[in-house]
Coordinates of C-alpha atoms in Angstrom, one line a residue:
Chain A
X1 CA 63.5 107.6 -7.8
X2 CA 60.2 108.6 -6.7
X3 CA 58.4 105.8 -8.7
X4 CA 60.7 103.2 -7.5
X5 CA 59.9 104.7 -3.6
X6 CA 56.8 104.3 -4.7
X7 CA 56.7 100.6 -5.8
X8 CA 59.3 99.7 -3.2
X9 CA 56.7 101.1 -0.1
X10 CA 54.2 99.1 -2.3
X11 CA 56.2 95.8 -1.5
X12 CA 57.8 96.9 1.9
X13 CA 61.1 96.2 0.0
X14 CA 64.4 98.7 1.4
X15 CA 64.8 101.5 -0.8
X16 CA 68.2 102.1 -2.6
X17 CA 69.4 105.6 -1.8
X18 CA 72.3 105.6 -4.2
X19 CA 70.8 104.2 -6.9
X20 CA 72.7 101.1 -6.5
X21 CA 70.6 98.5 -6.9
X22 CA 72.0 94.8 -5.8
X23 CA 70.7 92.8 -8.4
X24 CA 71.3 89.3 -6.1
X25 CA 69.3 91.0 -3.1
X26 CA 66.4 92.2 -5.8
X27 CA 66.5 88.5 -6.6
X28 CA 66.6 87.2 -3.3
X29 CA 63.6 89.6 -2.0
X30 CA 61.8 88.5 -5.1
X31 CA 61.9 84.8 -5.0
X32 CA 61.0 84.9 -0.7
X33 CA 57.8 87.2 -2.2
X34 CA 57.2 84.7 -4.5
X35 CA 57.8 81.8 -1.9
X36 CA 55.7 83.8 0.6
X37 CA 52.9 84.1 -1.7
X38 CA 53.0 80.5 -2.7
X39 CA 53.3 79.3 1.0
X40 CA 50.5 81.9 2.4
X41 CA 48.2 80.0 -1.0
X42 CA 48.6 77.1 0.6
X43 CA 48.4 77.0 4.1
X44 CA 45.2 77.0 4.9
X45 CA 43.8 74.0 2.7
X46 CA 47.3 72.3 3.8
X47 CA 46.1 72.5 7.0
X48 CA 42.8 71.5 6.7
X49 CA 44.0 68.1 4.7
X50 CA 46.6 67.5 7.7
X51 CA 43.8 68.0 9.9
X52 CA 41.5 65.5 8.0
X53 CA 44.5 62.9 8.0
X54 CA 45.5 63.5 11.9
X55 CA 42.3 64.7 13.8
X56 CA 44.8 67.1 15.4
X57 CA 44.9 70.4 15.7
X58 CA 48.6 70.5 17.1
X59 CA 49.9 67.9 14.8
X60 CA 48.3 69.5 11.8
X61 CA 50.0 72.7 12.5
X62 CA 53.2 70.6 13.2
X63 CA 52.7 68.8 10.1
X64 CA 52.5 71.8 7.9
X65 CA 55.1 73.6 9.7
X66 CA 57.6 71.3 8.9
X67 CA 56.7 70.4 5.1
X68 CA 56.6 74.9 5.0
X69 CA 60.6 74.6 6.4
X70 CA 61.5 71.7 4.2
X71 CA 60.1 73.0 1.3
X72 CA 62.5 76.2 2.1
X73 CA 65.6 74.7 2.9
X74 CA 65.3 72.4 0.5
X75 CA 63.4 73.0 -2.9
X76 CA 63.2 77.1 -2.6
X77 CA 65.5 77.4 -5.7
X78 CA 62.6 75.1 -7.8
X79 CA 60.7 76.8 -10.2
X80 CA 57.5 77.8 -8.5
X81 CA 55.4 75.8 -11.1
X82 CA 56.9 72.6 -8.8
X83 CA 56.3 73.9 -5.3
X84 CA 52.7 72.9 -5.2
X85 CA 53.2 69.6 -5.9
X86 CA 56.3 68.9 -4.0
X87 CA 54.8 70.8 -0.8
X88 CA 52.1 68.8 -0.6
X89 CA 54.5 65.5 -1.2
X90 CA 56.8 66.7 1.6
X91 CA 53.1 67.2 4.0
X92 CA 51.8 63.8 3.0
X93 CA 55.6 62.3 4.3
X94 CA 55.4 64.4 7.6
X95 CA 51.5 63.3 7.8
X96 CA 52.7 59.5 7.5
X97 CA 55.5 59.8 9.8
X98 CA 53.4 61.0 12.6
X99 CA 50.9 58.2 12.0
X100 CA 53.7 55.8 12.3
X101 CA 54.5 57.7 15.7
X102 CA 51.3 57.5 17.0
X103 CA 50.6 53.6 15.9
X104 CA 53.6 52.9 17.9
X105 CA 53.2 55.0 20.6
X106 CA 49.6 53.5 21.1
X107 CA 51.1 49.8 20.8
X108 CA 53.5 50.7 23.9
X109 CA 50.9 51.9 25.7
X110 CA 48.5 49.5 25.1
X111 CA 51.1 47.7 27.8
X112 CA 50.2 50.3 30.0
X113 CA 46.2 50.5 31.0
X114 CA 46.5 53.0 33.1
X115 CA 47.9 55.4 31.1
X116 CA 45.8 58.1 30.0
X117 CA 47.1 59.7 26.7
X118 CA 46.5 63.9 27.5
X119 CA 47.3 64.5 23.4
X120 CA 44.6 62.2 23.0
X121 CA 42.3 63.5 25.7
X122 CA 42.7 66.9 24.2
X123 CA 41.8 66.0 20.6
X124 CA 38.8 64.7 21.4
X125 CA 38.2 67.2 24.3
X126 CA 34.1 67.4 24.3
X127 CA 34.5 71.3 25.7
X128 CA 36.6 72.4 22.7
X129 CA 35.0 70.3 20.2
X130 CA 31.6 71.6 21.2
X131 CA 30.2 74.1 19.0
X132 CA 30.0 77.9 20.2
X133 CA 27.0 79.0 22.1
X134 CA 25.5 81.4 19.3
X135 CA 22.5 80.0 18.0
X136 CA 22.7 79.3 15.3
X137 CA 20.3 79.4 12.0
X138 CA 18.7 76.1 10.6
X139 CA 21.3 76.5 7.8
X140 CA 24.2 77.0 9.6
X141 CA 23.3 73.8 11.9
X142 CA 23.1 71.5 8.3
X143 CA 26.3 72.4 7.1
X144 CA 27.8 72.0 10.5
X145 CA 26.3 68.6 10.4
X146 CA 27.3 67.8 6.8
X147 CA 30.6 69.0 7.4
X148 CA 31.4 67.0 10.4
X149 CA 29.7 64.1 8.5
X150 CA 31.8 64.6 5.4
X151 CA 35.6 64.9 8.1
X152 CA 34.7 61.6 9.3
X153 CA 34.1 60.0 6.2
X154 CA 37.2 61.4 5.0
X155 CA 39.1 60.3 8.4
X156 CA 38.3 56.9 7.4
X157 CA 39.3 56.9 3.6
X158 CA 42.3 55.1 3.5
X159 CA 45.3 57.8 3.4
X160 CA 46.1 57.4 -0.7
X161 CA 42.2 57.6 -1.9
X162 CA 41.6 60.6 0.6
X163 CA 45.0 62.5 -0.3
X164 CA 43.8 62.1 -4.8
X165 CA 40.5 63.5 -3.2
X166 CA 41.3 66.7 -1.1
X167 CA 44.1 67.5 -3.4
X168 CA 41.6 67.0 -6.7
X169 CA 38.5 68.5 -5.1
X170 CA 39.9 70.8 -1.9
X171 CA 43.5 71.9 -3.7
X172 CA 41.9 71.6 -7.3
X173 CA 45.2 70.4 -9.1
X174 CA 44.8 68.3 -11.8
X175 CA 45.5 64.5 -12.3
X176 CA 48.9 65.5 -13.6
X177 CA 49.9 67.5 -10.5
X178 CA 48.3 65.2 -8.0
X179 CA 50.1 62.6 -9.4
X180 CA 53.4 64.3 -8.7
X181 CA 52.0 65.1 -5.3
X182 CA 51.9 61.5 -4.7
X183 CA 54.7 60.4 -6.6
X184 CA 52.5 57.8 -8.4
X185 CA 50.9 57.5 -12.0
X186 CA 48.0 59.1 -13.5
X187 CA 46.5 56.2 -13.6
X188 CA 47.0 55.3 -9.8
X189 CA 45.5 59.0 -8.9
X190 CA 41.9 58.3 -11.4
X191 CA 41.4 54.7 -9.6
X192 CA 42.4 56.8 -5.8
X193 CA 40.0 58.9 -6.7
X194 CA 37.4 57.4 -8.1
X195 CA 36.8 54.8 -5.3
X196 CA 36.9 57.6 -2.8
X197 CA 34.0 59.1 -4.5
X198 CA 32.7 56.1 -4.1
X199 CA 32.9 55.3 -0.8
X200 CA 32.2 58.8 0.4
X201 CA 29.2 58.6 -1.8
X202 CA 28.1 55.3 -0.3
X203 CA 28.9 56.7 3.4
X204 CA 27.3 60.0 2.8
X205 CA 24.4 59.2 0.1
X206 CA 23.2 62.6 -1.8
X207 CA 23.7 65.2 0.5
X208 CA 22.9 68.6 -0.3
X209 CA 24.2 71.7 0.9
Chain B
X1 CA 46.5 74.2 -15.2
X2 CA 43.5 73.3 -12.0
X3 CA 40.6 71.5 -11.9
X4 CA 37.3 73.2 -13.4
X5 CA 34.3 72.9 -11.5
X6 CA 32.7 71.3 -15.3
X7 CA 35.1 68.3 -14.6
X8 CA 33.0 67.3 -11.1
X9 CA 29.9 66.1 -10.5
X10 CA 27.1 67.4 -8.5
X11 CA 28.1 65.2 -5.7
X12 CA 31.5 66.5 -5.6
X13 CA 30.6 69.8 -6.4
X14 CA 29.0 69.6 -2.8
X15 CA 31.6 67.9 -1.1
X16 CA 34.1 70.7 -3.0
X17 CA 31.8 73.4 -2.1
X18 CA 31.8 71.7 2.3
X19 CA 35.3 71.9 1.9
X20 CA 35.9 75.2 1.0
X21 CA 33.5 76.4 3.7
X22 CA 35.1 74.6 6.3
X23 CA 38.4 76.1 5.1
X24 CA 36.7 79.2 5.5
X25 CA 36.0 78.8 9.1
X26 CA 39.4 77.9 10.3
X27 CA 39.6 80.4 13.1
X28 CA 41.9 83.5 13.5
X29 CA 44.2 81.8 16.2
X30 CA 44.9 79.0 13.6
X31 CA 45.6 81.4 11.0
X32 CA 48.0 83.3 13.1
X33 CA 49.7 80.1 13.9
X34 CA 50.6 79.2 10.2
X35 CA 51.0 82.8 9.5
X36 CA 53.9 82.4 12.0
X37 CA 55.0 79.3 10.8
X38 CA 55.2 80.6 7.1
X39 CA 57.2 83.4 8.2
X40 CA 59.5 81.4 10.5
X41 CA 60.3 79.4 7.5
X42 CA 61.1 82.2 5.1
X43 CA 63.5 84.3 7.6
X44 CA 65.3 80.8 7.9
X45 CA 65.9 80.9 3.6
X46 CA 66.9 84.5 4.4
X47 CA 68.9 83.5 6.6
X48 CA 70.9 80.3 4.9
X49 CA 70.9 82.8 1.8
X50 CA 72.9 85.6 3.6
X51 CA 75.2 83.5 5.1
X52 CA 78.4 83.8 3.7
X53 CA 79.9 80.4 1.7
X54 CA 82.8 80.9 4.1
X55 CA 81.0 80.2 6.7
X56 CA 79.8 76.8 5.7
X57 CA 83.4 75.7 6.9
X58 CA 83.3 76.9 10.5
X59 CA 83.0 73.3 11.6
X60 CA 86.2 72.3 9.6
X61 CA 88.4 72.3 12.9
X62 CA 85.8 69.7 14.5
X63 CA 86.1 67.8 10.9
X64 CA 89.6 67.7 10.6
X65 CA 90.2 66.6 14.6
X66 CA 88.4 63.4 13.3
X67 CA 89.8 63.1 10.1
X68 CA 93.1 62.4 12.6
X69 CA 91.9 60.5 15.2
X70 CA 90.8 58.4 12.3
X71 CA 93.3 58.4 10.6
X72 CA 95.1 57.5 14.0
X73 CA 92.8 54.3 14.7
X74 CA 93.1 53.0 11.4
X75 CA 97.3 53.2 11.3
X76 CA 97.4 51.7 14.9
X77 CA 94.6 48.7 14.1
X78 CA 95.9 45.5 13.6
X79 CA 95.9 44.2 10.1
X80 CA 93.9 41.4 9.6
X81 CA 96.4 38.1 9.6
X82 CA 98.7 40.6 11.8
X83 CA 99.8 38.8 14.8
X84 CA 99.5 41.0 17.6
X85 CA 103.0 41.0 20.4
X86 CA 101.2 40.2 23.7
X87 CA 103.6 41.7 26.6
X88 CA 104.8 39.6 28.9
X89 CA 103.5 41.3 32.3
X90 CA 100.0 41.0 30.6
X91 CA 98.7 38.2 31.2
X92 CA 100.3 37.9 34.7
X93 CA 99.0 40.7 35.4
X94 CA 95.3 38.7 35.3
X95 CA 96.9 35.7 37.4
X96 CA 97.6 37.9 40.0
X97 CA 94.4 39.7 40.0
X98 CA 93.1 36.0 40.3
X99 CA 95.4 35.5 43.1
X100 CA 94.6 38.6 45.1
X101 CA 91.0 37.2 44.7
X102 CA 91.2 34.2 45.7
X103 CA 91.6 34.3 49.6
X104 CA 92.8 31.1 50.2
X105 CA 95.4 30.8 48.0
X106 CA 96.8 33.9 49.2
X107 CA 96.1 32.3 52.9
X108 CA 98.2 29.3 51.7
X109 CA 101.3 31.7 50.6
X110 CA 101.3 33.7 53.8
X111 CA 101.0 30.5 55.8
X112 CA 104.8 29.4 55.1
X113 CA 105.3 27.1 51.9
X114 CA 107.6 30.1 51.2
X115 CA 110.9 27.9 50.8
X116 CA 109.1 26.0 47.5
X117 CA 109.3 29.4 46.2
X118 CA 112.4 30.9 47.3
X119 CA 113.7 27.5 45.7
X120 CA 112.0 27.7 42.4
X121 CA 113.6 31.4 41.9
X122 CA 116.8 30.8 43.1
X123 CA 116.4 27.8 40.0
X124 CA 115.7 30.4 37.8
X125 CA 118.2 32.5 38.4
X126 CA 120.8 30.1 38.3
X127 CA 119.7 29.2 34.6
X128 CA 119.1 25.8 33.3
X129 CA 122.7 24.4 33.6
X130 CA 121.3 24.2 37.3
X131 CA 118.6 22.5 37.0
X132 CA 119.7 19.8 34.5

């Protein structure tokens, strides 16, 4: 009892104190630790590809909310070998559908000049987009420059060739698993791929870091 | 099975090795957001996974109202090639409305041409031995 206390403290799991153990709650804890683990792998670079796709903090976040709670509802009882691929399938979706939004939310108000879009306003907000006001080192200031460089060059990738390039060289999955991302072939992913390489190479030339 | 740095280039070893710093970066008030958002989604699998299978029909009063009001339209919809009874009092009903509307009609009735009219019904009660 006292080495299951032990473990159970470990995983902030309830402790059974009648030795009763419910094997369908032990499951249940189990796979939402699993899940969690899977989800809190993920976020951050899923994030950081919604952001690339959208140029929005907000939407990002919304982006990857959403593709977290339909990858739960949804595809939780999956083996956890195909949550990677179908999370990032089910963020690609949500990253189209706000695209889609937006291109026909900026067609309507193209008919309105006046309008002033405040999402838009605050995306591109010069104050919060500035960098902080620690100075700081030489090094620091190149790969602030190389990153921004290398986000707008990836901003401008068409959305296939720069979702087989984050998810090959920011996720690191494999052609295989990107190709499931994308629901495509192999074959699709290598020619994705290899032309964005190409055009970020072109864009970007040899940079070093 | 993941990429292996051997499989890039230099070039993409760069861009890989940008990314993964700017991933870095992502600030605490970010992090707490998607921390939030990962836990929001897991308490709602908790949550679909404790509720009881009973419970999945608690909207089958609402379905079954439906079902017969359905079921209710399609017994009382005309078949197609059905000829539907029109009642009598119907369609007068419209003339009249068209009568009431139209002033000068109405002005013409009021005026006295009443005894065409008294005529015409008494003709019609009388049946048509009476008017042949």
């Amino acid at each position: 009892m006292s080495a299951f206390a032990t473990l159970a403290s470990v995983y902030n799991t309830p402790v059974a104190m009648h030795g009763d153990v419910d094997s369908t709650d032990s499951n249940t804890t189990t796979g939402s630790r699993a899940l969690n683990q899977f989800l809190a792998s993920v976020e951050l670079k899923a994030f950081k590809i919604a952001q690339s796709a959208l140029r929005h903090e907000h939407d990002a976040l919304d982006a990857v909310q959403d593709a977290m709670l339909q990858l739960t509802r949804a595809y939780a009882d999956r083996p956890a070998e195909e949550w990677r691929p179908l999370f990032y399938r089910i963020l690609e979706n949500r990253i189209r559908d706000m695209q889609r939004r937006r291109t026909v939310r900026a067609r309507i108000m193209a008919w309105l000049p006046a309008h002033r879009d405040e999402e838009d306003e605050e995306a591109f907000d010069p104050i919060t987009q500035a960098p902080s006001e620690e100075l700081a080192p030489p090094r620091r200031l190149e790969l602030d420059e190389a990153m921004t460089a290398l986000e707008k060059a990836l901003h401008d990738l068409p959305n296939r060739q720069r979702q087989a390039f984050l998810l090959r060289n920011l996720e690191g999955m494999d052609v295989a698993q990107v190709a499931a991302a994308m629901g495509c072939s192999e074959g699709s992913v290598k020619t994705h791929h290899f032309r964005a390489v190409k055009a970020l190479r072109a864009r970007l030339g040899e940079f070093s870091t | 099975m993941t990429l292996n740095d051997e499989e890039l280039d230099d070039f993409e070893k760069r861009t890989r090795a940008l990314l993964e710093e700017s991933v870095t970066r992502i600030d605490g008030r970010i992090r707490s957001r998607l921390n939030q958002a990962r836990h929001a989604a897991l308490a709602e699998v908790e949550r679909a996974r404790r509720t009881p299978w009973w419970r999945s029909f608690a909207f089958a009063p609402a379905a079954g109202l439906v079902a017969v009001v359905l079921l209710a339209v399609v017994l009382w919809a005309p078949r197609p090639g059905q000829m539907v009874p029109i009642a009598d009092g119907a369609s007068n009903a419209v003339e009249d409305l068209d009568l009431v509307a139209d002033g000068e009609t109405f002005d013409l009735i009021q005026q006295g041409d009443g005894g065409f009219y008294e005529w015409a019904v008494a003709q019609a009660d009388a049946g048509p031995e009476a008017t042949s």
